[in-house]
Amino acid sequence: MSLVNRDLNIIWHPYTQMQTALPPIPIVRGEGACLYDENGKCYIDAVSSWWVNIHGHANPYIAQKVAEQLKKLEHVIFAGFTHEPAIELAEHLLKLLPDNQAKVFYSDNGSTAVEVAIKMCLQYWHNQGIQRTKILAFKNAYHGDTFGAMAVSGRSAFTAAFDSLLFEVDFIDLPDASNIEYLKSQISHVKSDLACFIFEPLVQGSAGMIMYEAKYLDELVAHCRKEGVLTIDDEVFTGFGRTGRNFACDYLTSKPDIMCFSKGLTGGTMAMGITTCTQQIYDAFLSEDKLKTLFHGHSYTANPVACSAALASMDLFLEDSTQKNIRRIEASHRQFAEKIKDHPKVRTIRQTGTIIAMEWETGSNTSYFSTLRDKLYQYFLDAGIILRPLGNVLYILPPYCITDDQLIYIYAKIETALEEL
Ligand SMILES: *Cc1c(COP(=O)(O)O)cnc(C)c1O
């Protein structure tokens, strides 16, 4: 039986309407930005395999480090025990973060990194006997698919079946010059109920690569600090170079209390999540009283193999050649945006670092479920490019090792699509 048929017999895929979706494409190997199917056809991975891959597929350096670790220690319970990869990764990561970040908590994906962040904030107040349980988030936010992460995400078709069970969250507009003072007053108004404010810095990925200015986020974070509201910077998507700097919060002068990481953390090799926090938050859990413990953990917390993948990925990330690649992709995207921005089918085009997104002119139908989306998706697959539009928003988010030729090919196919679709 073919791989496709064996799959269809028994596998339920994520974010997939199994009745109407086209059969999945079996991938047998990857190299650089290319994923190869059974017939040897290359698909250029222009979405970094759901935004996780930053150094290309089957990266030999990461593979070697992971293999070495696998032969030494594959896993150990992380309560009561520790190991060098976890310690070294925490040391390396903290060196890259704002210097108020002091402690590292491990989990195993982006949603759990967010769950931990929310729990840290809620219990921070609880441990001090202060009643502050309200959470503030942006409209259209996306912070993950588990219940807590879903609750702090915007209500949408994706959450509809669960809306009545999600805890209440105050959603505010993205900040800009016109509303920043109003948003600040909104925060001040409810500050004594607010446990924390969670945000995707600079780019709301899942909402359709919606971008907003660092300057106004900076003002909001500073205002929260002034009003004693904790801030959670969800860098699950934006971390590790996506926005052009190491982390999106590097564009801010006010620093968040808590940060969340996953996706690019291991270069897309192993599942891993990290939540970091300030000494002040950590200290609120220190007590002779066992009830003040952060009661949270996952079986695979700080898995040594995942830690070694993250360490290897971070080595590569800090190399000059990677930093140059990020600059190269930024410049290349900028040129492309300039070239097509006036095309009648391009409603808007926007860019932050290595992320470029264009809104396709569709008249009024802009839903995620629009048929244009499916047409575009298939059009690019046929051309050997993986692009997964979010509704009518087509975006490119490549691994940093993507070649100029591959980028030029993607741009050219988008231009043809603009003519043909
Ligand atoms: C993807 C994403 C998450 C969830 O990460 P998973 O590993 O998919 O659970 C959380 N926050 C942001 C900003 C994301 O883009």
CSV table of C-alpha atoms and ligand atoms in Angstrom, one decimal:
chain,number,residue,atom,x,y,z
A,1,MET,CA,0.0,0.0,0.0
A,2,SER,CA,1.2,3.5,-0.7
A,3,LEU,CA,2.3,5.8,2.1
A,4,VAL,CA,-0.7,8.1,1.3
A,5,ASN,CA,-3.2,5.3,1.7
A,6,ARG,CA,-1.6,3.9,4.8
A,7,ASP,CA,-1.8,7.4,6.3
A,8,LEU,CA,-5.4,8.0,5.2
A,9,ASN,CA,-6.5,4.8,6.8
A,10,ILE,CA,-5.5,5.7,10.3
A,11,ILE,CA,-4.1,9.3,10.7
A,12,TRP,CA,-6.0,12.4,11.7
A,13,HIS,CA,-4.0,15.5,10.7
A,14,PRO,CA,-3.9,18.9,12.5
A,15,TYR,CA,-6.0,21.8,11.2
A,16,THR,CA,-7.3,19.6,8.4
A,17,GLN,CA,-10.9,18.9,7.4
A,18,MET,CA,-10.3,15.2,6.6
A,19,GLN,CA,-13.3,14.8,4.4
A,20,THR,CA,-12.4,17.5,1.9
A,21,ALA,CA,-8.7,17.9,2.2
A,22,LEU,CA,-6.4,16.7,-0.6
A,23,PRO,CA,-4.3,13.7,0.5
A,24,PRO,CA,-1.1,14.6,2.3
A,25,ILE,CA,2.2,14.6,0.5
A,26,PRO,CA,4.6,12.1,1.8
A,27,ILE,CA,8.1,13.7,2.4
A,28,VAL,CA,11.0,11.3,2.5
A,29,ARG,CA,13.9,13.6,3.2
A,30,GLY,CA,15.0,17.2,3.5
A,31,GLU,CA,18.1,19.2,2.7
A,32,GLY,CA,18.5,23.0,3.1
A,33,ALA,CA,15.3,24.7,2.2
A,34,CYS,CA,14.1,21.7,0.2
A,35,LEU,CA,11.8,18.9,1.1
A,36,TYR,CA,11.7,15.9,-1.2
A,37,ASP,CA,8.8,13.6,-2.0
A,38,GLU,CA,8.9,10.0,-3.0
A,39,ASN,CA,9.6,10.9,-6.6
A,40,GLY,CA,12.4,13.2,-5.7
A,41,LYS,CA,10.5,16.3,-6.4
A,42,CYS,CA,11.7,19.3,-4.3
A,43,TYR,CA,9.3,21.5,-2.5
A,44,ILE,CA,10.9,24.7,-1.3
A,45,ASP,CA,9.9,25.1,2.3
A,46,ALA,CA,8.9,28.8,2.2
A,47,VAL,CA,7.0,28.5,5.5
A,48,SER,CA,9.9,26.9,7.4
A,49,SER,CA,7.6,23.9,8.2
A,50,TRP,CA,5.1,25.8,10.3
A,51,TRP,CA,7.6,28.5,11.2
A,52,VAL,CA,10.0,26.2,13.1
A,53,ASN,CA,12.9,25.6,10.8
A,54,ILE,CA,15.6,28.2,10.7
A,55,HIS,CA,18.7,26.4,9.5
A,56,GLY,CA,17.3,24.1,6.8
A,57,HIS,CA,16.3,20.5,7.0
A,58,ALA,CA,18.4,17.6,8.3
A,59,ASN,CA,21.1,20.1,9.3
A,60,PRO,CA,24.3,18.0,9.7
A,61,TYR,CA,25.6,20.0,12.6
A,62,ILE,CA,22.4,19.7,14.6
A,63,ALA,CA,22.2,16.0,13.6
A,64,GLN,CA,25.7,15.4,14.9
A,65,LYS,CA,25.1,17.1,18.2
A,66,VAL,CA,21.8,15.3,18.7
A,67,ALA,CA,23.4,12.0,17.9
A,68,GLU,CA,26.2,12.5,20.4
A,69,GLN,CA,23.7,13.4,23.1
A,70,LEU,CA,21.5,10.4,22.3
A,71,LYS,CA,24.4,8.0,22.9
A,72,LYS,CA,25.1,9.7,26.3
A,73,LEU,CA,21.7,10.4,27.9
A,74,GLU,CA,18.3,10.4,26.2
A,75,HIS,CA,16.1,11.5,29.1
A,76,VAL,CA,15.9,11.9,32.8
A,77,ILE,CA,13.2,13.1,35.1
A,78,PHE,CA,13.8,16.9,35.7
A,79,ALA,CA,12.4,17.1,39.2
A,80,GLY,CA,15.2,16.2,41.6
A,81,PHE,CA,17.7,15.8,38.8
A,82,THR,CA,19.5,17.9,36.2
A,83,HIS,CA,21.9,17.6,33.4
A,84,GLU,CA,24.5,19.7,31.5
A,85,PRO,CA,22.6,20.3,28.3
A,86,ALA,CA,19.7,22.0,30.2
A,87,ILE,CA,22.1,24.1,32.3
A,88,GLU,CA,24.2,25.1,29.3
A,89,LEU,CA,21.1,26.0,27.2
A,90,ALA,CA,19.7,28.1,30.1
A,91,GLU,CA,23.1,29.9,30.4
A,92,HIS,CA,23.3,30.5,26.6
A,93,LEU,CA,19.8,31.7,26.2
A,94,LEU,CA,19.8,34.1,29.2
A,95,LYS,CA,23.0,35.7,27.7
A,96,LEU,CA,20.9,36.6,24.6
A,97,LEU,CA,17.9,37.9,26.5
A,98,PRO,CA,17.2,41.3,28.2
A,99,ASP,CA,19.2,41.3,31.4
A,100,ASN,CA,16.1,41.3,33.6
A,101,GLN,CA,15.4,37.7,32.6
A,102,ALA,CA,16.8,35.5,35.4
A,103,LYS,CA,15.2,32.0,35.5
A,104,VAL,CA,14.4,29.4,32.9
A,105,PHE,CA,11.5,27.0,33.0
A,106,TYR,CA,11.4,24.1,30.5
A,107,SER,CA,8.4,22.6,28.8
A,108,ASP,CA,7.8,21.0,25.4
A,109,ASN,CA,6.0,23.3,22.9
A,110,GLY,CA,4.8,26.9,22.4
A,111,SER,CA,1.4,26.4,23.9
A,112,THR,CA,2.8,24.9,27.1
A,113,ALA,CA,5.4,27.8,27.3
A,114,VAL,CA,2.4,30.1,27.3
A,115,GLU,CA,0.4,28.0,29.8
A,116,VAL,CA,3.4,28.2,32.2
A,117,ALA,CA,3.7,32.0,31.7
A,118,ILE,CA,0.0,32.5,32.5
A,119,LYS,CA,0.2,30.3,35.6
A,120,MET,CA,3.4,32.1,36.7
A,121,CYS,CA,1.5,35.4,36.6
A,122,LEU,CA,-1.7,34.2,38.2
A,123,GLN,CA,0.1,32.4,41.0
A,124,TYR,CA,2.5,35.3,41.5
A,125,TRP,CA,-0.4,37.4,42.8
A,126,HIS,CA,-2.1,34.4,44.5
A,127,ASN,CA,1.1,33.6,46.5
A,128,GLN,CA,1.0,37.2,47.8
A,129,GLY,CA,-2.6,37.0,48.7
A,130,ILE,CA,-3.6,39.6,46.1
A,131,GLN,CA,-6.7,39.1,44.1
A,132,ARG,CA,-5.7,39.8,40.5
A,133,THR,CA,-7.0,37.3,38.0
A,134,LYS,CA,-7.9,39.3,34.9
A,135,ILE,CA,-5.7,38.9,31.8
A,136,LEU,CA,-5.2,41.5,29.0
A,137,ALA,CA,-4.5,40.5,25.4
A,138,PHE,CA,-4.7,41.9,21.9
A,139,LYS,CA,-7.6,41.3,19.6
A,140,ASN,CA,-6.9,38.5,17.1
A,141,ALA,CA,-4.0,37.2,19.2
A,142,TYR,CA,-2.8,33.7,18.8
A,143,HIS,CA,-1.0,32.0,21.7
A,144,GLY,CA,-1.6,28.3,21.1
A,145,ASP,CA,-4.2,25.6,21.1
A,146,THR,CA,-4.4,24.3,24.7
A,147,PHE,CA,-7.1,25.7,26.9
A,148,GLY,CA,-5.3,28.5,28.7
A,149,ALA,CA,-3.4,29.5,25.5
A,150,MET,CA,-6.7,29.4,23.6
A,151,ALA,CA,-8.4,31.6,26.2
A,152,VAL,CA,-5.8,34.4,25.8
A,153,SER,CA,-6.1,34.1,22.0
A,154,GLY,CA,-8.8,35.9,20.0
A,155,ARG,CA,-12.2,34.2,19.7
A,156,SER,CA,-12.6,32.9,16.2
A,157,ALA,CA,-13.9,30.0,14.1
A,158,PHE,CA,-11.1,27.9,15.7
A,159,THR,CA,-12.3,28.5,19.2
A,160,ALA,CA,-16.0,28.6,18.6
A,161,ALA,CA,-16.8,25.1,20.0
A,162,PHE,CA,-15.0,26.0,23.3
A,163,ASP,CA,-15.8,29.7,23.7
A,164,SER,CA,-18.2,29.2,26.6
A,165,LEU,CA,-15.5,27.3,28.6
A,166,LEU,CA,-12.7,29.8,28.0
A,167,PHE,CA,-11.8,32.1,30.9
A,168,GLU,CA,-12.6,35.7,30.4
A,169,VAL,CA,-9.9,37.9,28.9
A,170,ASP,CA,-10.0,41.6,28.1
A,171,PHE,CA,-9.0,42.1,24.5
A,172,ILE,CA,-7.6,45.5,23.3
A,173,ASP,CA,-6.8,46.9,19.9
A,174,LEU,CA,-3.2,46.9,18.6
A,175,PRO,CA,-1.6,50.2,19.5
A,176,ASP,CA,-1.0,53.0,17.1
A,177,ALA,CA,-0.5,56.8,17.2
A,178,SER,CA,-4.3,57.4,17.3
A,179,ASN,CA,-5.2,55.1,20.2
A,180,ILE,CA,-2.2,54.7,22.4
A,181,GLU,CA,-3.3,57.2,25.0
A,182,TYR,CA,-6.8,55.6,25.1
A,183,LEU,CA,-5.3,52.1,25.6
A,184,LYS,CA,-3.1,53.3,28.4
A,185,SER,CA,-6.1,54.8,30.2
A,186,GLN,CA,-8.0,51.5,29.6
A,187,ILE,CA,-5.1,49.6,31.3
A,188,SER,CA,-5.0,52.1,34.2
A,189,HIS,CA,-8.8,51.8,34.7
A,190,VAL,CA,-8.6,48.0,35.4
A,191,LYS,CA,-5.0,47.7,36.7
A,192,SER,CA,-5.9,46.5,40.1
A,193,ASP,CA,-7.7,43.5,38.6
A,194,LEU,CA,-5.0,42.8,36.0
A,195,ALA,CA,-2.7,39.8,36.6
A,196,CYS,CA,-0.9,40.3,33.3
A,197,PHE,CA,-0.8,41.5,29.7
A,198,ILE,CA,0.2,39.0,27.0
A,199,PHE,CA,1.3,39.9,23.5
A,200,GLU,CA,2.8,38.8,20.3
A,201,PRO,CA,5.5,41.4,19.7
A,202,LEU,CA,5.5,43.3,16.4
A,203,VAL,CA,3.8,40.6,14.4
A,204,GLN,CA,0.6,38.7,15.0
A,205,GLY,CA,1.5,35.6,13.0
A,206,SER,CA,-1.6,33.4,12.9
A,207,ALA,CA,-3.9,36.4,12.6
A,208,GLY,CA,-2.4,36.9,9.1
A,209,MET,CA,1.0,38.4,9.7
A,210,ILE,CA,-0.5,41.6,11.1
A,211,MET,CA,2.3,44.0,11.9
A,212,TYR,CA,2.5,47.0,14.3
A,213,GLU,CA,5.1,49.4,15.5
A,214,ALA,CA,7.6,48.6,18.2
A,215,LYS,CA,7.3,52.2,19.5
A,216,TYR,CA,3.7,51.8,20.6
A,217,LEU,CA,4.2,48.4,22.1
A,218,ASP,CA,7.1,49.8,24.0
A,219,GLU,CA,4.8,52.5,25.4
A,220,LEU,CA,2.3,49.8,26.5
A,221,VAL,CA,4.9,47.7,28.1
A,222,ALA,CA,6.3,50.7,29.9
A,223,HIS,CA,2.8,51.7,31.0
A,224,CYS,CA,2.1,48.2,32.4
A,225,ARG,CA,5.4,48.3,34.3
A,226,LYS,CA,4.4,51.7,35.8
A,227,GLU,CA,1.0,50.3,36.8
A,228,GLY,CA,2.3,47.1,38.3
A,229,VAL,CA,0.8,44.8,35.6
A,230,LEU,CA,3.1,41.9,34.6
A,231,THR,CA,3.9,41.5,30.9
A,232,ILE,CA,4.3,38.3,28.9
A,233,ASP,CA,6.2,38.6,25.7
A,234,ASP,CA,5.2,35.6,23.5
A,235,GLU,CA,8.3,35.1,21.3
A,236,VAL,CA,7.3,31.6,20.2
A,237,PHE,CA,7.0,32.8,16.6
A,238,THR,CA,9.2,35.9,16.6
A,239,GLY,CA,12.2,34.6,18.4
A,240,PHE,CA,15.6,33.7,16.9
A,241,GLY,CA,15.9,36.2,14.1
A,242,ARG,CA,12.5,36.2,12.5
A,243,THR,CA,12.0,39.9,12.9
A,244,GLY,CA,15.6,40.8,12.0
A,245,ARG,CA,16.9,41.0,15.5
A,246,ASN,CA,17.5,38.1,17.8
A,247,PHE,CA,14.2,38.7,19.5
A,248,ALA,CA,11.4,41.1,18.7
A,249,CYS,CA,11.7,42.6,22.2
A,250,ASP,CA,15.2,43.8,21.2
A,251,TYR,CA,13.3,46.6,19.4
A,252,LEU,CA,11.9,47.7,22.7
A,253,THR,CA,13.5,49.7,25.5
A,254,SER,CA,11.0,48.5,28.2
A,255,LYS,CA,11.5,44.8,29.0
A,256,PRO,CA,8.9,42.2,29.6
A,257,ASP,CA,8.7,40.2,32.9
A,258,ILE,CA,8.2,36.9,31.2
A,259,MET,CA,9.2,35.5,27.8
A,260,CYS,CA,8.0,32.4,25.9
A,261,PHE,CA,10.0,30.5,23.3
A,262,SER,CA,9.5,27.4,21.1
A,263,LYS,CA,9.3,27.1,17.2
A,264,GLY,CA,12.8,28.2,16.1
A,265,LEU,CA,14.4,27.3,19.5
A,266,THR,CA,15.7,23.9,18.3
A,267,GLY,CA,15.9,25.0,14.7
A,268,GLY,CA,12.8,22.9,14.1
A,269,THR,CA,14.5,19.6,15.2
A,270,MET,CA,12.9,18.7,18.5
A,271,ALA,CA,9.8,19.8,20.3
A,272,MET,CA,10.7,22.1,23.2
A,273,GLY,CA,9.3,25.1,25.0
A,274,ILE,CA,10.9,27.6,27.4
A,275,THR,CA,9.4,30.2,29.7
A,276,THR,CA,11.8,32.7,31.3
A,277,CYS,CA,11.1,35.2,34.0
A,278,THR,CA,12.5,37.8,36.2
A,279,GLN,CA,14.0,37.2,39.7
A,280,GLN,CA,11.0,39.1,41.2
A,281,ILE,CA,8.5,36.6,39.8
A,282,TYR,CA,10.7,33.6,40.8
A,283,ASP,CA,11.0,35.0,44.3
A,284,ALA,CA,7.3,35.1,44.8
A,285,PHE,CA,7.3,31.3,44.7
A,286,LEU,CA,10.0,30.9,47.3
A,287,SER,CA,8.6,29.9,50.7
A,288,GLU,CA,8.6,27.4,53.5
A,289,ASP,CA,5.0,26.9,52.5
A,290,LYS,CA,4.8,24.1,49.9
A,291,LEU,CA,1.5,25.5,48.6
A,292,LYS,CA,3.5,28.3,47.0
A,293,THR,CA,5.3,25.9,44.6
A,294,LEU,CA,4.8,26.2,40.9
A,295,PHE,CA,3.0,22.9,40.4
A,296,HIS,CA,3.6,22.4,36.7
A,297,GLY,CA,5.7,20.0,34.7
A,298,HIS,CA,5.7,17.7,31.6
A,299,SER,CA,7.1,14.3,31.2
A,300,TYR,CA,9.6,15.5,28.6
A,301,THR,CA,10.5,18.7,30.4
A,302,ALA,CA,14.1,19.7,29.5
A,303,ASN,CA,14.6,16.6,27.4
A,304,PRO,CA,18.4,16.4,27.0
A,305,VAL,CA,18.2,15.6,23.3
A,306,ALA,CA,16.0,18.6,22.7
A,307,CYS,CA,18.3,20.7,24.8
A,308,SER,CA,21.3,19.6,22.7
A,309,ALA,CA,19.3,20.4,19.5
A,310,ALA,CA,18.6,23.9,20.9
A,311,LEU,CA,22.2,24.4,21.8
A,312,ALA,CA,23.4,23.4,18.3
A,313,SER,CA,20.7,25.6,16.7
A,314,MET,CA,21.8,28.5,18.8
A,315,ASP,CA,25.5,28.0,17.8
A,316,LEU,CA,24.4,28.1,14.2
A,317,PHE,CA,22.1,31.1,14.8
A,318,LEU,CA,25.0,33.2,16.2
A,319,GLU,CA,27.4,32.5,13.4
A,320,ASP,CA,28.2,35.4,11.1
A,321,SER,CA,26.9,33.6,8.1
A,322,THR,CA,23.5,33.1,9.6
A,323,GLN,CA,23.3,36.8,10.6
A,324,LYS,CA,24.3,37.7,7.1
A,325,ASN,CA,21.6,35.5,5.7
A,326,ILE,CA,19.0,37.2,7.8
A,327,ARG,CA,20.2,40.6,6.4
A,328,ARG,CA,20.2,39.1,2.9
A,329,ILE,CA,16.6,37.9,3.1
A,330,GLU,CA,15.4,41.2,4.6
A,331,ALA,CA,17.0,43.1,1.7
A,332,SER,CA,15.7,40.7,-0.9
A,333,HIS,CA,12.1,40.8,0.5
A,334,ARG,CA,12.3,44.6,0.6
A,335,GLN,CA,13.2,44.7,-3.1
A,336,PHE,CA,10.4,42.3,-4.0
A,337,ALA,CA,7.8,44.4,-2.0
A,338,GLU,CA,8.9,47.5,-3.8
A,339,LYS,CA,8.5,45.7,-7.2
A,340,ILE,CA,5.0,44.4,-6.7
A,341,LYS,CA,3.4,46.9,-4.2
A,342,ASP,CA,1.4,48.7,-6.9
A,343,HIS,CA,0.0,45.6,-8.6
A,344,PRO,CA,-3.8,45.9,-8.6
A,345,LYS,CA,-4.2,42.5,-7.0
A,346,VAL,CA,-1.9,43.5,-4.1
A,347,ARG,CA,-4.0,45.2,-1.5
A,348,THR,CA,-1.2,45.7,0.9
A,349,ILE,CA,2.3,44.3,1.4
A,350,ARG,CA,4.2,44.4,4.7
A,351,GLN,CA,7.5,43.2,6.0
A,352,THR,CA,9.2,42.7,9.3
A,353,GLY,CA,12.7,41.2,9.1
A,354,THR,CA,12.5,37.9,7.3
A,355,ILE,CA,8.7,37.9,7.2
A,356,ILE,CA,7.0,39.3,4.1
A,357,ALA,CA,3.2,39.2,3.8
A,358,MET,CA,0.9,40.4,1.0
A,359,GLU,CA,-2.9,40.7,1.2
A,360,TRP,CA,-4.5,39.6,-2.0
A,361,GLU,CA,-7.3,41.8,-3.3
A,362,THR,CA,-10.4,39.7,-3.1
A,363,GLY,CA,-13.2,42.2,-3.0
A,364,SER,CA,-15.0,41.5,0.3
A,365,ASN,CA,-14.3,37.8,0.9
A,366,THR,CA,-11.2,37.7,3.1
A,367,SER,CA,-12.0,34.7,5.3
A,368,TYR,CA,-9.5,32.0,6.2
A,369,PHE,CA,-11.8,29.7,4.4
A,370,SER,CA,-11.9,31.6,1.1
A,371,THR,CA,-11.5,29.5,-2.0
A,372,LEU,CA,-8.7,31.8,-3.1
A,373,ARG,CA,-6.6,30.4,-0.3
A,374,ASP,CA,-7.0,26.8,-1.5
A,375,LYS,CA,-6.2,27.9,-5.1
A,376,LEU,CA,-3.1,29.7,-4.1
A,377,TYR,CA,-1.9,26.8,-1.9
A,378,GLN,CA,-2.3,24.3,-4.7
A,379,TYR,CA,-0.8,26.7,-7.3
A,380,PHE,CA,2.4,26.9,-5.4
A,381,LEU,CA,2.5,23.2,-4.5
A,382,ASP,CA,2.3,22.4,-8.2
A,383,ALA,CA,5.2,24.8,-8.7
A,384,GLY,CA,7.2,23.0,-6.0
A,385,ILE,CA,6.8,25.7,-3.3
A,386,ILE,CA,5.2,25.3,0.1
A,387,LEU,CA,3.3,28.5,0.9
A,388,ARG,CA,0.2,28.2,3.2
A,389,PRO,CA,-1.8,31.4,2.8
A,390,LEU,CA,-3.8,32.6,5.9
A,391,GLY,CA,-7.0,33.4,4.1
A,392,ASN,CA,-6.1,36.0,1.5
A,393,VAL,CA,-2.7,36.7,3.1
A,394,LEU,CA,0.2,35.1,1.3
A,395,TYR,CA,3.4,35.2,3.3
A,396,ILE,CA,7.0,34.0,2.9
A,397,LEU,CA,8.9,32.9,6.0
A,398,PRO,CA,11.9,31.0,4.8
A,399,PRO,CA,14.7,29.1,6.6
A,400,TYR,CA,17.6,31.5,6.8
A,401,CYS,CA,19.8,29.2,4.6
A,402,ILE,CA,17.4,29.6,1.6
A,403,THR,CA,19.4,30.5,-1.5
A,404,ASP,CA,19.0,33.6,-3.6
A,405,ASP,CA,18.0,31.4,-6.5
A,406,GLN,CA,15.3,29.8,-4.4
A,407,LEU,CA,14.0,33.2,-3.3
A,408,ILE,CA,14.0,34.5,-6.9
A,409,TYR,CA,12.1,31.5,-8.0
A,410,ILE,CA,9.4,32.0,-5.3
A,411,TYR,CA,9.1,35.7,-6.1
A,412,ALA,CA,8.7,34.9,-9.8
A,413,LYS,CA,6.0,32.4,-9.1
A,414,ILE,CA,4.1,34.9,-7.0
A,415,GLU,CA,4.3,37.3,-9.9
A,416,THR,CA,2.9,34.7,-12.3
A,417,ALA,CA,0.2,33.9,-9.8
A,418,LEU,CA,-0.7,37.6,-9.6
A,419,GLU,CA,-1.3,37.4,-13.4
A,420,GLU,CA,-2.9,34.0,-13.6
A,421,LEU,CA,-5.2,33.7,-10.5
B,1,LIG,C1,2.7,28.8,17.2
B,1,LIG,C2,2.5,29.7,18.3
B,1,LIG,C3,2.2,29.3,19.6
B,1,LIG,C4,1.9,27.8,20.0
B,1,LIG,O1,3.0,27.0,19.7
B,1,LIG,P1,2.8,25.5,19.5
B,1,LIG,O2,4.2,24.9,19.6
B,1,LIG,O3,2.2,25.3,18.2
B,1,LIG,O4,1.9,25.0,20.6
B,1,LIG,C5,2.2,30.2,20.7
B,1,LIG,N1,2.4,31.5,20.4
B,1,LIG,C6,2.6,32.0,19.2
B,1,LIG,C7,2.9,33.5,19.0
B,1,LIG,C8,2.7,31.1,18.1
B,1,LIG,O5,2.9,31.6,16.9
